[in-house]
Each structure stands twice: as structure tokens, then as C-alpha cells.
Amino acid sequence: MIRRRGGNRLAAAVVLCLAAGTLCPARAEVIDCIAVALDHQTITLSQVFEDIRLTAFLNDQTPDTSPAERKRAEERLIQQWLLQREMELNHYPAPKPEDAQPLWVQLRARFKTEGDLQAALARYHLTESKVRHHLLEEVATVHFIDYRFRSGLEVPDADVEDYYQKRVVEWKQKGVTPIPTLEESRADIEEILQKERANQALDVWLADVRTQMDISYHEEACR
């Protein structure tokens, strides 16, 4: 997601209008400053706002530029940069544009016409190419996480059975009938538990990597 790779963390601020979900007033000027500095890389305020708009567009929501949402966007960008760096260090093959096509088709189905799609992109100050690029990055991230943290991950039978018993209780409370057998549920439960444990391993890895980096936030300077 982070597209500005180089640059000194003390680089001069650039004056431009940041359209963060709303149109900028005439002649308004906003300083595009460094929001986060990590080692020799930077995340700018405009990148944070772009991530907010992208996330809102994909979720069909109104962009939220509150301090809390800006913080969440910063964390998403930090995580994405760390994963991209790991992929590059390990020479992980990049996906092809067509690999993200199913996600684009699913997104495109939300709009009745091409005009509706283009109008929505304009409202969020995005372009089709930017959204497609973001989807391709998401595909690369998901594939890498599966390869790095899920590949070869086995779930003990005891854990599958424990999870199944919890589901049985939930199904009974909801009046589900007939209740699936353990064997009928096994594949889905193993999938769920593998994803949960891969995410847990990812969180541990991210926390460890962050301790090895100099990450500093500059929210006050961006106000």
C-alpha cells in the first residue's frame, strides 16, 4: 500500500490540497507532512487519507478522517510496508494483474453501469487503476501470509473436536436442524482454525519486527 519508498524523514513538506473524502475549498492549502517515519521510509498524510478513502470505497462507507481512523490507517500502512519488505527480501513472486480480476469483478458488480462506477470513484477521489493496484497488493499479501504463516500448519484432532462441540451448542441455541456431524464439519473447522492460527503467528511476527525498527509518529506536526 505504501508507494513512496525513498526519501529522507526530514524531507521538506509539500503544499497541496488533500481531498480526504470531501472536496477541498477553493484556494485551500493543506500541508502534506510526514505522518509516520519508520527507519528510512516515510508515510505521508496524503497516503493516510488515500488509504482511508480506499478502505471506505471498498466497504461502501463514508470516509472517516477522525484521529482514531487516521491511526488505524497508519497501522494498516505500516503492516503493509513490513509485509512488502519481507516479500522483497525473500524474492516472493509478485502476482499477475489477472490474479486480482475476480476481486475487481466482485467489486464492479456493486454498480449497475460503468457510469455509476466512475461517479463513485470520483466521489472518493480515486481512479480505477489505483483501486486495481490496491486489490493486486491485497492478493499478494493474502498469498504471502498463507505461504509464510499457514503452509504446513496442522490442527490437532482434539482442537477440531473442541471447536465442533462449541458449534453444536451454538447450533442448538439457534435451533439449527439437522446439526452437521463432526466429519461433515471437519474441513470447515480446520480451515477456520488454520486461519486463526496463521493470523496469530502473523501478529507475533509483526510485533517482533516492529521492535527491531525505529517507528515514530508525527500526528501533532500534521495538524
Short mmCIF file of C-alpha atoms in Angstrom, two decimals:
data_model
loop_
_atom_site.label_atom_id
_atom_site.label_comp_id
_atom_site.label_asym_id
_atom_site.label_seq_id
_atom_site.Cartn_x
_atom_site.Cartn_y
_atom_site.Cartn_z
CA MET A 1 0.00 0.00 0.00
CA ILE A 2 2.89 2.38 0.71
CA ARG A 3 4.07 3.70 -2.61
CA ARG A 4 6.67 6.27 -1.61
CA ARG A 5 9.65 4.08 -0.78
CA GLY A 6 12.50 6.54 -0.64
CA GLY A 7 13.05 9.93 0.87
CA ASN A 8 14.60 11.34 4.00
CA ARG A 9 12.33 11.54 7.03
CA LEU A 10 13.27 15.22 7.28
CA ALA A 11 12.17 15.93 3.71
CA ALA A 12 10.52 19.29 3.22
CA ALA A 13 6.73 19.36 3.33
CA VAL A 14 4.91 19.85 0.06
CA VAL A 15 1.88 22.13 -0.22
CA LEU A 16 -1.15 20.56 -1.84
CA CYS A 17 -4.86 20.07 -1.32
CA LEU A 18 -5.74 16.76 0.33
CA ALA A 19 -9.18 15.62 -0.76
CA ALA A 20 -9.96 13.36 2.17
CA GLY A 21 -13.45 12.24 1.26
CA THR A 22 -14.71 15.77 0.65
CA LEU A 23 -13.94 18.47 -1.88
CA CYS A 24 -11.31 20.98 -0.84
CA PRO A 25 -12.41 24.61 -0.51
CA ALA A 26 -11.23 26.99 -3.18
CA ARG A 27 -7.66 28.16 -2.60
CA ALA A 28 -7.38 25.94 0.48
CA GLU A 29 -3.89 24.70 1.21
CA VAL A 30 -3.02 21.75 3.38
CA ILE A 31 0.48 20.70 4.28
CA ASP A 32 1.30 17.14 3.21
CA CYS A 33 3.58 16.23 6.05
CA ILE A 34 5.21 13.06 7.31
CA ALA A 35 2.69 11.17 9.44
CA VAL A 36 4.91 8.20 10.30
CA ALA A 37 8.64 7.62 9.93
CA LEU A 38 9.98 4.09 10.01
CA ASP A 39 13.71 3.60 9.56
CA HIS A 40 14.50 5.41 6.28
CA GLN A 41 10.94 5.22 4.93
CA THR A 42 8.04 7.59 5.41
CA ILE A 43 4.25 7.52 5.34
CA THR A 44 2.77 10.89 4.47
CA LEU A 45 -0.54 12.38 5.50
CA SER A 46 -1.80 12.17 1.92
CA GLN A 47 -1.09 8.43 1.89
CA VAL A 48 -3.03 8.04 5.14
CA PHE A 49 -6.03 9.88 3.65
CA GLU A 50 -5.78 7.84 0.46
CA ASP A 51 -5.87 4.62 2.48
CA ILE A 52 -8.94 5.89 4.34
CA ARG A 53 -10.71 6.67 1.07
CA LEU A 54 -9.75 3.31 -0.44
CA THR A 55 -10.96 1.42 2.61
CA ALA A 56 -14.24 3.37 2.67
CA PHE A 57 -14.79 2.81 -1.05
CA LEU A 58 -14.19 -0.94 -0.81
CA ASN A 59 -16.52 -1.19 2.21
CA ASP A 60 -19.14 1.12 0.65
CA GLN A 61 -18.86 3.54 3.57
CA THR A 62 -18.42 7.26 4.07
CA PRO A 63 -14.73 8.19 4.59
CA ASP A 64 -13.95 8.85 8.24
CA THR A 65 -10.95 11.12 8.80
CA SER A 66 -11.20 11.25 12.58
CA PRO A 67 -7.95 10.90 14.58
CA ALA A 68 -8.89 7.32 15.53
CA GLU A 69 -9.45 6.30 11.91
CA ARG A 70 -6.26 8.06 10.83
CA LYS A 71 -4.42 5.98 13.43
CA ARG A 72 -5.94 2.77 12.08
CA ALA A 73 -4.94 3.76 8.55
CA GLU A 74 -1.37 4.40 9.70
CA GLU A 75 -1.22 0.94 11.27
CA ARG A 76 -2.55 -0.66 8.08
CA LEU A 77 0.12 1.12 6.05
CA ILE A 78 2.89 0.13 8.45
CA GLN A 79 1.81 -3.51 8.34
CA GLN A 80 1.56 -3.44 4.55
CA TRP A 81 5.03 -1.94 4.22
CA LEU A 82 6.54 -4.54 6.55
CA LEU A 83 4.93 -7.37 4.59
CA GLN A 84 6.02 -5.92 1.26
CA ARG A 85 9.57 -5.57 2.54
CA GLU A 86 9.52 -9.21 3.69
CA MET A 87 8.23 -10.33 0.29
CA GLU A 88 11.01 -8.43 -1.47
CA LEU A 89 13.71 -9.77 0.85
CA ASN A 90 12.51 -13.33 0.21
CA HIS A 91 12.08 -12.74 -3.53
CA TYR A 92 8.46 -13.82 -3.29
CA PRO A 93 6.94 -13.81 -6.81
CA ALA A 94 4.55 -10.93 -7.44
CA PRO A 95 1.04 -11.83 -8.58
CA LYS A 96 -0.09 -11.08 -12.12
CA PRO A 97 -2.76 -8.42 -12.78
CA GLU A 98 -5.26 -11.10 -13.76
CA ASP A 99 -4.94 -12.65 -10.28
CA ALA A 100 -6.91 -9.72 -8.87
CA GLN A 101 -9.57 -9.83 -11.59
CA PRO A 102 -12.07 -11.88 -9.52
CA LEU A 103 -11.95 -9.24 -6.78
CA TRP A 104 -12.46 -6.49 -9.35
CA VAL A 105 -15.42 -8.32 -10.90
CA GLN A 106 -16.98 -8.72 -7.45
CA LEU A 107 -16.48 -5.02 -6.72
CA ARG A 108 -17.74 -3.98 -10.16
CA ALA A 109 -20.98 -5.91 -9.58
CA ARG A 110 -21.99 -3.33 -6.95
CA PHE A 111 -22.61 -0.80 -9.72
CA LYS A 112 -25.35 -1.04 -12.34
CA THR A 113 -23.45 0.84 -15.03
CA GLU A 114 -19.92 1.96 -15.86
CA GLY A 115 -21.08 5.50 -15.26
CA ASP A 116 -22.14 4.63 -11.72
CA LEU A 117 -18.70 3.14 -11.06
CA GLN A 118 -16.86 6.16 -12.42
CA ALA A 119 -19.08 8.53 -10.44
CA ALA A 120 -18.34 6.63 -7.24
CA LEU A 121 -14.61 6.67 -7.94
CA ALA A 122 -14.79 10.42 -8.47
CA ARG A 123 -16.64 10.94 -5.17
CA TYR A 124 -13.86 9.12 -3.34
CA HIS A 125 -11.13 10.90 -5.35
CA LEU A 126 -9.85 7.57 -6.68
CA THR A 127 -9.10 6.08 -10.07
CA GLU A 128 -9.80 2.62 -11.42
CA SER A 129 -6.09 1.93 -11.82
CA LYS A 130 -5.43 2.86 -8.18
CA VAL A 131 -8.18 0.56 -6.93
CA ARG A 132 -6.99 -2.29 -9.16
CA HIS A 133 -3.44 -1.79 -7.88
CA HIS A 134 -4.68 -1.93 -4.30
CA LEU A 135 -6.59 -5.16 -4.99
CA LEU A 136 -3.46 -6.69 -6.52
CA GLU A 137 -1.49 -5.78 -3.40
CA GLU A 138 -4.19 -7.41 -1.28
CA VAL A 139 -3.90 -10.61 -3.33
CA ALA A 140 -0.12 -10.60 -2.91
CA THR A 141 -0.46 -10.09 0.84
CA VAL A 142 -3.00 -12.87 1.32
CA HIS A 143 -0.93 -15.32 -0.75
CA PHE A 144 2.23 -14.44 1.16
CA ILE A 145 0.57 -14.80 4.55
CA ASP A 146 -0.76 -18.23 3.53
CA TYR A 147 2.72 -19.24 2.33
CA ARG A 148 4.67 -17.76 5.24
CA PHE A 149 2.39 -18.49 8.20
CA ARG A 150 -0.17 -21.12 7.14
CA SER A 151 1.70 -23.52 4.90
CA GLY A 152 2.14 -26.86 6.66
CA LEU A 153 0.09 -25.73 9.64
CA GLU A 154 -1.70 -28.73 11.16
CA VAL A 155 -4.66 -28.61 13.51
CA PRO A 156 -4.79 -31.39 16.15
CA ASP A 157 -7.94 -33.54 16.16
CA ALA A 158 -8.59 -32.55 19.78
CA ASP A 159 -8.80 -28.87 18.80
CA VAL A 160 -11.18 -29.68 15.95
CA GLU A 161 -13.41 -31.66 18.30
CA ASP A 162 -13.40 -28.89 20.94
CA TYR A 163 -14.37 -26.32 18.33
CA TYR A 164 -17.09 -28.63 16.99
CA GLN A 165 -18.65 -29.05 20.44
CA LYS A 166 -18.82 -25.27 20.84
CA ARG A 167 -20.52 -25.02 17.44
CA VAL A 168 -23.02 -27.72 18.44
CA VAL A 169 -24.03 -25.63 21.45
CA GLU A 170 -24.48 -22.57 19.23
CA TRP A 171 -26.47 -24.53 16.63
CA LYS A 172 -28.81 -25.88 19.31
CA GLN A 173 -29.38 -22.40 20.72
CA LYS A 174 -30.25 -21.14 17.23
CA GLY A 175 -32.49 -24.12 16.53
CA VAL A 176 -30.40 -25.41 13.64
CA THR A 177 -31.59 -28.79 12.36
CA PRO A 178 -30.24 -31.17 11.44
CA ILE A 179 -26.96 -30.50 13.22
CA PRO A 180 -24.00 -31.40 10.97
CA THR A 181 -21.81 -34.27 12.12
CA LEU A 182 -18.20 -33.80 13.13
CA GLU A 183 -16.96 -35.32 9.89
CA GLU A 184 -19.26 -33.10 7.84
CA SER A 185 -17.88 -30.07 9.67
CA ARG A 186 -14.23 -31.09 9.87
CA ALA A 187 -12.96 -29.38 6.68
CA ASP A 188 -14.64 -26.05 7.53
CA ILE A 189 -13.41 -26.15 11.14
CA GLU A 190 -9.84 -26.94 10.10
CA GLU A 191 -9.99 -24.02 7.66
CA ILE A 192 -11.22 -21.66 10.38
CA LEU A 193 -8.62 -22.78 12.93
CA GLN A 194 -5.79 -22.63 10.40
CA LYS A 195 -6.70 -19.05 9.52
CA GLU A 196 -6.95 -18.09 13.18
CA ARG A 197 -3.52 -19.54 13.97
CA ALA A 198 -1.94 -18.06 10.87
CA ASN A 199 -3.24 -14.65 11.94
CA GLN A 200 -1.90 -15.18 15.44
CA ALA A 201 1.52 -16.12 14.02
CA LEU A 202 1.38 -13.03 11.79
CA ASP A 203 0.62 -10.79 14.79
CA VAL A 204 3.56 -12.25 16.73
CA TRP A 205 5.87 -11.76 13.74
CA LEU A 206 4.74 -8.17 13.18
CA ALA A 207 5.21 -7.33 16.86
CA ASP A 208 8.73 -8.79 16.78
CA VAL A 209 9.71 -6.97 13.59
CA ARG A 210 8.41 -3.67 14.94
CA THR A 211 10.70 -3.95 17.97
CA GLN A 212 13.65 -4.02 15.56
CA MET A 213 12.63 -0.81 13.80
CA ASP A 214 12.57 2.85 14.69
CA ILE A 215 8.93 3.86 14.19
CA SER A 216 7.88 7.36 15.15
CA TYR A 217 4.54 9.10 14.77
CA HIS A 218 4.14 12.75 13.89
CA GLU A 219 0.40 13.39 14.31
CA GLU A 220 0.94 16.72 16.05
CA ALA A 221 3.10 18.02 13.20
CA CYS A 222 0.31 17.16 10.73
CA ARG A 223 -2.37 19.22 12.49
#
